[in-house]
CSV table of C-alpha atoms and ligand atoms in Angstrom, one decimal:
chain,number,residue,atom,x,y,z
A,1,MET,CA,-7.5,-29.7,11.6
A,2,SER,CA,-7.1,-33.8,12.1
A,3,ASP,CA,-7.6,-34.2,8.1
A,4,ARG,CA,-5.0,-31.9,7.2
A,5,ILE,CA,-2.2,-33.2,9.4
A,6,HIS,CA,-3.2,-36.8,8.1
A,7,ASP,CA,-2.6,-35.5,4.6
A,8,LEU,CA,0.5,-33.6,5.7
A,9,THR,CA,2.0,-36.7,7.2
A,10,ALA,CA,1.0,-38.3,4.0
A,11,LEU,CA,2.4,-36.8,1.6
A,12,PHE,CA,5.6,-36.3,3.9
A,13,THR,CA,5.8,-40.1,4.1
A,14,ALA,CA,5.5,-40.4,0.3
A,15,THR,CA,7.9,-37.7,-0.7
A,16,PHE,CA,10.8,-38.7,1.7
A,17,GLY,CA,9.9,-42.4,2.3
A,18,ALA,CA,9.5,-42.4,6.0
A,19,PRO,CA,6.9,-40.7,8.0
A,20,PRO,CA,7.7,-37.3,10.1
A,21,SER,CA,8.9,-36.9,14.0
A,22,HIS,CA,8.0,-33.6,14.5
A,23,GLY,CA,5.0,-31.3,13.3
A,24,VAL,CA,4.8,-27.4,14.2
A,25,ARG,CA,1.8,-25.0,13.1
A,26,ALA,CA,1.8,-21.3,12.7
A,27,PRO,CA,-1.5,-19.2,11.7
A,28,GLY,CA,-2.0,-16.2,9.8
A,29,ARG,CA,-3.2,-12.8,11.3
A,30,VAL,CA,-6.3,-10.3,10.8
A,31,ASN,CA,-5.8,-6.6,12.0
A,32,LEU,CA,-8.8,-5.2,14.0
A,33,ILE,CA,-7.5,-1.9,14.0
A,34,GLY,CA,-3.9,-0.1,13.6
A,35,GLU,CA,-2.8,-0.3,10.2
A,36,HIS,CA,0.7,1.4,9.0
A,37,THR,CA,1.1,2.0,12.4
A,38,ASP,CA,3.8,-0.2,13.2
A,39,TYR,CA,6.7,1.0,11.3
A,40,ASN,CA,6.1,4.2,12.9
A,41,ASP,CA,6.8,2.6,16.1
A,42,GLY,CA,2.9,2.5,17.2
A,43,PHE,CA,0.1,0.4,18.0
A,44,CYS,CA,-1.6,-2.3,16.3
A,45,LEU,CA,-4.6,-4.6,17.6
A,46,PRO,CA,-4.5,-7.7,16.0
A,47,MET,CA,-5.5,-11.2,16.5
A,48,ALA,CA,-4.2,-14.7,15.0
A,49,ILE,CA,-6.7,-16.7,12.5
A,50,GLN,CA,-8.1,-20.1,12.1
A,51,ARG,CA,-5.9,-20.7,9.2
A,52,ASP,CA,-2.2,-21.5,9.4
A,53,VAL,CA,1.0,-22.9,8.0
A,54,LEU,CA,1.2,-26.6,9.1
A,55,MET,CA,4.5,-28.6,9.2
A,56,ALA,CA,5.7,-31.7,9.7
A,57,TYR,CA,9.9,-32.7,9.5
A,58,ARG,CA,12.5,-34.9,10.6
A,59,ALA,CA,16.2,-34.1,11.3
A,60,ARG,CA,18.7,-35.3,8.6
A,61,SER,CA,21.9,-36.1,9.8
A,62,ASP,CA,23.9,-33.9,7.0
A,63,THR,CA,23.3,-30.4,6.6
A,64,THR,CA,20.9,-30.7,3.3
A,65,ILE,CA,17.7,-29.3,3.7
A,66,ARG,CA,14.4,-30.7,1.7
A,67,VAL,CA,10.6,-29.2,1.4
A,68,ILE,CA,7.6,-30.3,-0.3
A,69,SER,CA,4.6,-27.9,0.0
A,70,ALA,CA,1.2,-29.7,-0.8
A,71,GLN,CA,0.3,-26.2,-2.6
A,72,GLN,CA,3.4,-25.8,-4.8
A,73,LYS,CA,5.1,-27.8,-7.6
A,74,GLY,CA,8.6,-29.5,-7.2
A,75,LEU,CA,10.8,-30.2,-3.8
A,76,GLU,CA,13.0,-27.6,-3.0
A,77,ILE,CA,16.7,-28.6,-2.0
A,78,PHE,CA,19.0,-26.4,-0.8
A,79,ASP,CA,22.3,-26.6,1.9
A,80,VAL,CA,22.3,-24.8,5.3
A,81,GLY,CA,26.5,-26.0,5.9
A,82,PRO,CA,29.1,-24.0,7.3
A,83,SER,CA,29.7,-21.8,4.4
A,84,GLY,CA,32.1,-19.3,5.4
A,85,GLY,CA,29.6,-16.7,5.2
A,86,THR,CA,28.3,-17.2,1.7
A,87,THR,CA,24.5,-16.7,0.9
A,88,ILE,CA,22.0,-19.0,0.6
A,89,HIS,CA,20.8,-18.5,-3.0
A,90,LYS,CA,17.6,-17.3,-4.0
A,91,ALA,CA,14.9,-18.6,-6.3
A,92,VAL,CA,15.7,-18.2,-9.9
A,93,HIS,CA,12.5,-18.9,-11.2
A,94,GLY,CA,9.5,-16.7,-9.8
A,95,ALA,CA,7.5,-20.3,-9.5
A,96,SER,CA,9.9,-20.9,-6.3
A,97,ARG,CA,9.9,-17.5,-4.8
A,98,TRP,CA,7.4,-19.3,-1.8
A,99,ALA,CA,10.9,-21.3,-1.0
A,100,ASP,CA,13.0,-18.2,-0.3
A,101,TYR,CA,10.8,-17.3,3.0
A,102,ILE,CA,12.3,-20.8,4.0
A,103,LYS,CA,15.6,-20.0,2.9
A,104,GLY,CA,15.5,-16.9,4.2
A,105,CYS,CA,14.7,-17.7,8.0
A,106,ALA,CA,18.0,-20.3,7.5
A,107,GLN,CA,20.2,-17.4,6.4
A,108,VAL,CA,18.5,-15.5,9.4
A,109,LEU,CA,19.6,-17.8,11.8
A,110,ARG,CA,23.3,-18.7,10.2
A,111,GLU,CA,23.7,-14.8,10.5
A,112,GLU,CA,22.9,-15.2,14.3
A,113,GLY,CA,25.4,-18.2,14.9
A,114,PHE,CA,23.4,-21.2,14.7
A,115,ARG,CA,24.5,-24.2,13.7
A,116,LEU,CA,21.9,-25.7,11.5
A,117,ARG,CA,20.9,-29.6,11.0
A,118,GLY,CA,19.5,-30.7,7.4
A,119,VAL,CA,15.8,-31.3,7.7
A,120,ASP,CA,13.1,-32.9,5.5
A,121,LEU,CA,9.9,-31.0,5.8
A,122,ALA,CA,6.5,-31.0,4.4
A,123,LEU,CA,4.2,-28.3,4.6
A,124,THR,CA,0.6,-27.5,3.9
A,125,GLY,CA,-1.1,-23.9,3.9
A,126,ASP,CA,-4.7,-22.9,4.1
A,127,VAL,CA,-3.8,-18.7,4.7
A,128,PRO,CA,-4.9,-17.3,1.3
A,129,LEU,CA,-2.1,-15.8,-0.5
A,130,GLY,CA,-1.5,-11.9,-1.1
A,131,SER,CA,-4.9,-11.1,0.8
A,132,GLY,CA,-3.5,-9.2,3.6
A,133,LEU,CA,-3.6,-12.4,6.4
A,134,SER,CA,-0.2,-12.9,6.6
A,135,SER,CA,0.5,-16.1,4.7
A,136,SER,CA,4.2,-15.7,4.5
A,137,ALA,CA,4.7,-14.6,8.3
A,138,ALA,CA,2.7,-17.9,8.9
A,139,LEU,CA,5.4,-19.6,6.9
A,140,GLU,CA,8.1,-17.8,8.0
A,141,VAL,CA,7.2,-18.2,11.9
A,142,ALA,CA,6.7,-22.1,10.9
A,143,THR,CA,9.9,-22.3,9.7
A,144,MET,CA,12.2,-20.7,12.2
A,145,HIS,CA,10.1,-23.2,14.3
A,146,ALA,CA,10.8,-26.3,12.3
A,147,LEU,CA,14.6,-25.4,11.8
A,148,LEU,CA,15.2,-24.5,15.3
A,149,GLY,CA,13.7,-27.7,16.6
A,150,ALA,CA,15.5,-29.9,14.0
A,151,SER,CA,18.7,-28.4,15.4
A,152,GLY,CA,17.9,-28.8,19.3
A,153,GLY,CA,17.9,-24.7,19.4
A,154,SER,CA,15.0,-22.6,21.0
A,155,LEU,CA,14.2,-18.6,21.1
A,156,SER,CA,11.4,-16.5,22.5
A,157,GLY,CA,8.3,-16.5,20.2
A,158,GLU,CA,9.3,-12.3,20.3
A,159,ARG,CA,12.8,-13.1,19.1
A,160,ILE,CA,11.2,-15.5,16.5
A,161,ALA,CA,9.2,-12.9,15.4
A,162,ARG,CA,12.3,-10.1,15.0
A,163,LEU,CA,14.3,-13.3,13.2
A,164,ALA,CA,11.5,-13.5,10.8
A,165,GLN,CA,10.5,-9.9,9.7
A,166,ARG,CA,14.5,-10.0,9.0
A,167,ALA,CA,14.4,-12.7,7.0
A,168,GLU,CA,11.7,-10.6,4.9
A,169,ASN,CA,13.3,-7.7,4.9
A,170,SER,CA,16.8,-8.5,4.0
A,171,TYR,CA,16.1,-11.9,2.3
A,172,VAL,CA,12.6,-11.9,0.5
A,173,GLY,CA,13.3,-7.9,0.3
A,174,THR,CA,10.0,-6.5,1.7
A,175,ASN,CA,10.2,-4.3,4.0
A,176,CYS,CA,7.6,-5.1,6.6
A,177,GLY,CA,6.9,-3.9,9.9
A,178,ILE,CA,7.0,-6.1,12.9
A,179,LEU,CA,2.8,-7.1,13.0
A,180,ASP,CA,2.9,-10.0,11.2
A,181,GLN,CA,5.6,-12.2,12.3
A,182,LEU,CA,5.0,-11.2,16.5
A,183,SER,CA,0.9,-11.7,15.9
A,184,SER,CA,1.9,-15.0,14.4
A,185,SER,CA,4.4,-16.2,17.0
A,186,CYS,CA,2.6,-14.6,20.2
A,187,ALA,CA,-0.7,-14.6,19.5
A,188,VAL,CA,-3.0,-15.8,22.7
A,189,ALA,CA,-5.8,-17.9,21.8
A,190,GLY,CA,-9.6,-15.9,21.9
A,191,GLN,CA,-7.5,-12.9,22.4
A,192,ALA,CA,-7.0,-9.9,20.8
A,193,MET,CA,-3.7,-8.5,21.7
A,194,LEU,CA,-2.7,-4.8,21.9
A,195,MET,CA,0.6,-4.4,19.9
A,196,ASP,CA,3.1,-1.7,21.1
A,197,CYS,CA,5.7,-1.7,18.2
A,198,ARG,CA,8.4,0.2,20.1
A,199,THR,CA,8.5,-2.1,23.1
A,200,LEU,CA,7.1,-5.3,21.6
A,201,GLU,CA,4.4,-5.4,24.7
A,202,LEU,CA,1.6,-7.1,23.9
A,203,THR,CA,-1.6,-6.7,25.9
A,204,PRO,CA,-4.1,-9.3,25.6
A,205,ALA,CA,-8.0,-8.2,25.2
A,206,PRO,CA,-10.9,-10.6,25.0
A,207,LEU,CA,-13.1,-10.0,22.2
A,208,PRO,CA,-17.3,-8.9,23.2
A,209,GLY,CA,-18.9,-12.3,23.9
A,210,ALA,CA,-21.7,-10.8,21.4
A,211,VAL,CA,-19.8,-10.2,18.3
A,212,ALA,CA,-17.9,-12.3,15.7
A,213,VAL,CA,-14.7,-11.2,13.4
A,214,VAL,CA,-15.6,-11.5,9.8
A,215,ILE,CA,-13.2,-12.0,7.4
A,216,ALA,CA,-14.1,-10.7,3.5
A,217,ASP,CA,-11.5,-11.5,1.0
A,218,THR,CA,-12.2,-9.1,-2.1
A,219,GLY,CA,-10.8,-11.5,-4.8
A,220,LYS,CA,-8.6,-8.6,-5.6
A,221,ARG,CA,-5.0,-9.7,-5.7
A,222,ARG,CA,-2.2,-7.0,-4.3
A,223,GLY,CA,-0.8,-5.6,-7.1
A,224,LEU,CA,2.5,-3.4,-7.0
A,225,VAL,CA,1.8,-3.6,-3.2
A,226,ASP,CA,5.6,-3.5,-2.6
A,227,SER,CA,6.6,-0.5,-4.0
A,228,ALA,CA,3.7,1.5,-2.9
A,229,TYR,CA,4.1,0.2,0.4
A,230,ASN,CA,8.0,1.2,0.5
A,231,GLU,CA,6.6,4.6,-0.7
A,232,ARG,CA,4.6,5.1,2.4
A,233,ARG,CA,7.1,4.3,4.7
A,234,SER,CA,9.3,6.9,3.5
A,235,GLN,CA,7.0,9.5,3.5
A,236,CYS,CA,5.8,8.9,6.8
A,237,GLU,CA,10.1,8.7,7.9
A,238,ALA,CA,10.1,12.2,5.8
A,239,GLY,CA,7.3,13.2,7.9
A,240,ALA,CA,8.8,12.5,11.7
A,241,LYS,CA,12.2,13.6,10.1
A,242,ALA,CA,10.5,17.1,9.4
A,243,LEU,CA,8.8,16.9,12.9
A,244,GLY,CA,11.7,16.3,14.4
A,245,VAL,CA,11.2,12.9,16.0
A,246,SER,CA,12.6,9.6,15.3
A,247,HIS,CA,8.5,8.0,14.5
A,248,LEU,CA,5.2,9.7,13.7
A,249,ARG,CA,4.9,7.5,17.2
A,250,ASP,CA,6.1,10.5,19.2
A,251,VAL,CA,3.9,13.1,17.4
A,252,SER,CA,0.5,14.5,18.9
A,253,LEU,CA,-2.7,15.6,17.0
A,254,HIS,CA,-1.5,19.4,17.9
A,255,GLY,CA,2.2,19.1,17.1
A,256,LEU,CA,0.6,18.2,13.2
A,257,TRP,CA,-2.0,20.9,13.1
A,258,GLN,CA,1.3,23.7,14.4
A,259,ALA,CA,2.8,22.0,11.5
A,260,ARG,CA,0.3,22.7,9.5
A,261,GLN,CA,0.0,26.2,10.5
A,262,ALA,CA,3.7,26.8,9.8
A,263,GLY,CA,3.2,25.1,6.7
A,264,THR,CA,6.7,23.3,6.9
A,265,ILE,CA,5.4,19.9,5.4
A,266,ASP,CA,4.0,19.3,2.3
A,267,ALA,CA,0.7,18.5,2.0
A,268,GLN,CA,0.6,14.6,0.8
A,269,THR,CA,3.2,13.9,3.3
A,270,LEU,CA,1.1,15.7,6.2
A,271,ARG,CA,-1.9,13.8,4.8
A,272,ARG,CA,-0.1,10.3,5.9
A,273,CYS,CA,1.4,11.9,8.9
A,274,GLU,CA,-2.3,12.7,10.1
A,275,HIS,CA,-3.5,8.7,9.5
A,276,VAL,CA,-0.8,7.3,11.3
A,277,VAL,CA,-1.2,10.1,14.2
A,278,ALA,CA,-5.2,9.6,14.5
A,279,GLU,CA,-5.0,5.7,14.1
A,280,ASN,CA,-1.9,4.9,16.9
A,281,GLY,CA,-5.0,7.3,19.1
A,282,ARG,CA,-8.0,4.8,17.8
A,283,THR,CA,-6.2,1.4,18.2
A,284,GLN,CA,-5.5,2.6,21.7
A,285,ALA,CA,-9.2,3.7,22.2
A,286,ALA,CA,-10.3,0.4,20.6
A,287,PHE,CA,-8.2,-1.8,23.3
A,288,ALA,CA,-10.3,0.3,25.6
A,289,CYS,CA,-13.3,-0.6,24.3
A,290,LEU,CA,-12.5,-4.5,24.2
A,291,ARG,CA,-11.4,-3.7,27.8
A,292,SER,CA,-14.8,-2.3,28.6
A,293,GLY,CA,-16.7,-4.6,26.0
A,294,ASP,CA,-17.9,-1.3,23.8
A,295,ALA,CA,-18.2,-3.2,20.7
A,296,VAL,CA,-20.6,-0.4,19.4
A,297,ALA,CA,-17.5,2.0,20.2
A,298,LEU,CA,-15.1,0.0,18.8
A,299,GLY,CA,-17.2,-0.5,15.5
A,300,ALA,CA,-16.7,3.1,14.8
A,301,LEU,CA,-13.4,3.3,15.1
A,302,MET,CA,-12.6,0.6,12.6
A,303,ASP,CA,-15.3,3.0,10.2
A,304,GLN,CA,-12.9,5.9,10.7
A,305,SER,CA,-9.7,4.0,10.2
A,306,HIS,CA,-11.1,2.6,7.0
A,307,ALA,CA,-11.6,6.3,5.9
A,308,ASP,CA,-8.3,7.6,6.6
A,309,LEU,CA,-6.7,4.7,4.9
A,310,ARG,CA,-8.9,5.5,1.8
A,311,ASP,CA,-8.4,9.1,1.9
A,312,LYS,CA,-5.3,10.3,3.9
A,313,PHE,CA,-2.9,7.1,3.4
A,314,GLU,CA,-4.5,6.2,0.1
A,315,VAL,CA,-3.8,2.5,0.2
A,316,SER,CA,-7.0,1.2,-0.4
A,317,CYS,CA,-8.9,0.3,-3.8
A,318,PRO,CA,-12.3,0.1,-5.3
A,319,GLU,CA,-12.9,-3.2,-4.6
A,320,LEU,CA,-12.2,-2.9,-0.9
A,321,ASP,CA,-14.4,0.4,-1.0
A,322,VAL,CA,-17.1,-1.4,-1.8
A,323,MET,CA,-17.0,-4.3,0.0
A,324,VAL,CA,-16.9,-1.8,3.2
A,325,ALA,CA,-20.0,-0.1,1.9
A,326,LEU,CA,-21.7,-3.3,1.3
A,327,ALA,CA,-20.6,-4.3,4.8
A,328,ARG,CA,-22.1,-1.4,6.7
A,329,ARG,CA,-25.6,-1.4,5.4
A,330,LEU,CA,-26.1,-4.9,6.3
A,331,PRO,CA,-28.2,-5.7,9.8
A,332,GLY,CA,-25.6,-6.4,12.7
A,333,CYS,CA,-22.4,-4.8,11.4
A,334,LEU,CA,-20.5,-2.9,13.8
A,335,GLY,CA,-18.0,-1.7,11.6
A,336,SER,CA,-15.8,-2.5,9.0
A,337,ARG,CA,-12.3,-1.8,7.4
A,338,MET,CA,-9.8,-3.4,4.9
A,339,THR,CA,-7.3,-4.8,6.5
A,340,GLY,CA,-3.3,-5.4,6.3
A,341,ALA,CA,-0.9,-3.4,4.0
A,342,GLY,CA,-4.2,-2.4,1.4
A,343,PHE,CA,-4.5,-2.2,-2.4
A,344,GLY,CA,-6.9,-5.7,-2.5
A,345,GLY,CA,-6.6,-8.6,-0.1
A,346,CYS,CA,-9.7,-8.6,2.8
A,347,THR,CA,-12.0,-6.5,4.7
A,348,VAL,CA,-12.5,-7.1,8.6
A,349,SER,CA,-16.3,-6.7,10.0
A,350,LEU,CA,-17.4,-6.6,13.4
A,351,VAL,CA,-21.0,-8.2,13.3
A,352,GLY,CA,-23.7,-8.9,16.1
A,353,ILE,CA,-23.6,-12.5,16.4
A,354,ASP,CA,-27.2,-13.4,16.1
A,355,ARG,CA,-26.7,-11.6,12.6
A,356,CYS,CA,-23.6,-13.3,11.0
A,357,ALA,CA,-24.9,-15.9,8.9
A,358,GLU,CA,-27.3,-13.7,7.3
A,359,PHE,CA,-24.0,-11.0,7.0
A,360,THR,CA,-22.0,-13.6,5.3
A,361,ARG,CA,-24.9,-14.3,2.7
A,362,ARG,CA,-26.1,-10.9,1.8
A,363,LEU,CA,-22.2,-9.7,1.6
A,364,GLY,CA,-21.2,-12.3,-0.7
A,365,GLU,CA,-24.6,-11.7,-2.9
A,366,GLU,CA,-24.2,-8.1,-3.1
A,367,TYR,CA,-20.3,-8.1,-3.7
A,368,ARG,CA,-20.8,-10.9,-6.1
A,369,ALA,CA,-23.0,-8.8,-7.9
A,370,ALA,CA,-20.6,-5.7,-7.8
A,371,TYR,CA,-18.0,-8.3,-9.0
A,372,PRO,CA,-18.6,-11.2,-10.6
A,373,THR,CA,-15.4,-12.5,-11.4
A,374,LEU,CA,-13.3,-11.6,-8.6
A,375,PRO,CA,-12.9,-15.1,-6.3
A,376,MET,CA,-14.9,-13.4,-3.4
A,377,ALA,CA,-14.5,-15.7,0.2
A,378,ALA,CA,-15.9,-14.7,3.7
A,379,TYR,CA,-15.5,-16.5,7.0
A,380,VAL,CA,-15.9,-16.2,10.3
A,381,THR,CA,-13.0,-16.6,12.8
A,382,GLN,CA,-11.9,-17.0,16.2
A,383,ALA,CA,-9.0,-15.6,17.8
A,384,ALA,CA,-6.4,-18.3,17.6
A,385,ALA,CA,-3.4,-19.3,19.4
A,386,GLY,CA,0.0,-18.3,18.2
A,387,ALA,CA,2.8,-20.6,16.7
A,388,GLY,CA,3.7,-24.0,18.7
A,389,ALA,CA,4.1,-27.6,18.4
A,390,ILE,CA,1.6,-29.7,17.0
A,391,GLY,CA,0.9,-33.7,17.5
A,392,LEU,CA,1.2,-35.9,14.6
A,393,GLY,CA,-1.2,-38.2,15.7
B,1,LIG,C1,1.9,-5.6,5.7
B,1,LIG,C2,3.1,-5.6,6.6
B,1,LIG,C3,3.0,-4.9,8.4
B,1,LIG,C4,2.3,-3.8,8.4
B,1,LIG,C5,0.7,-4.1,7.5
B,1,LIG,C6,0.0,-2.6,7.6
B,1,LIG,O1,0.8,-6.4,6.1
B,1,LIG,O2,3.9,-6.8,6.9
B,1,LIG,O3,4.2,-4.8,8.4
B,1,LIG,O4,2.9,-2.8,7.9
B,1,LIG,O5,0.9,-4.5,5.8
B,1,LIG,O6,-0.6,-2.3,9.0
């Protein structure tokens, strides 16, 4: 990380003419199991990854925000002064959409009554964009820390996650759940976490020492993900309504069976509900596996999760299915599944530590043979810590 911090500090100083005073980082995440359950008030089992957004910043004496990104062109400038309730303008051009995550955070903090100070801010990120590893949540959570830090404010990690989610829902316009922001904000180093998306309670559990978590990027970027994601959400909400509950969290497999017998829900909605209800059960079982150190049973649950996401929730794609099938045939693989919203992006596999190097090499070779033009990448990750301040050296 020290090279990246050095480059970031240099970028800040070259852009703004003086060195930064503070630094912050927020990680991406990988979800081991518990997919499309968060907005159903259910359970997830994420961990933060060793890829993150780093920010260097310095408070200003006015209310201007200036942002430079190492990965994007141009300086973004906007004002966060007292506004009589006006909204900070969103990007007019597609190329500046990344800045909307930052503006959205400022907007939400203002709505919460914070008097924001201006800030000069440089950022760099190595969470691949659009690959299901929560690059946007990492950007939002880091921004919250920087804006609060520059203004002398502070909030709990849970509150930061909630407000970052609100920025994404109401400002950026993506109707995501809490999984990504809470993971980035509150993750614990060395641990996966059972996330109860109703209470926001996080219960850490260590990964078994003999296995590695391997993330493999299909290179297929998610297309049309927002509309399909929102459609799945609506279908879950319709299912819950038909079943007489506020969220699918409160439905049992038996309840679903009864609904099927009674013919009260259409077949597609029923399939969506079946995935969510079963996935909640699998996620709690997976947590028990972590607690007891049973990596084999955890891997089997991950396999089942992928099958339901492919067949019942229908958010997989050929590239993800091929990657998962190839992974499972390789020696040492205990389980493999798509991770994140789906329709492209990454898989996550549980692999015996002694076979890990061979696994990543062969998975790369075999996937590239199937999809030679897609920019596939695979990396092993430890469970990283959630967001926080960093020294600038
Ligand atoms: C995206 C969303 C999350 C969650 C996952 C699917 O990452 O941002 O809130 O719904 O998809 O589990």
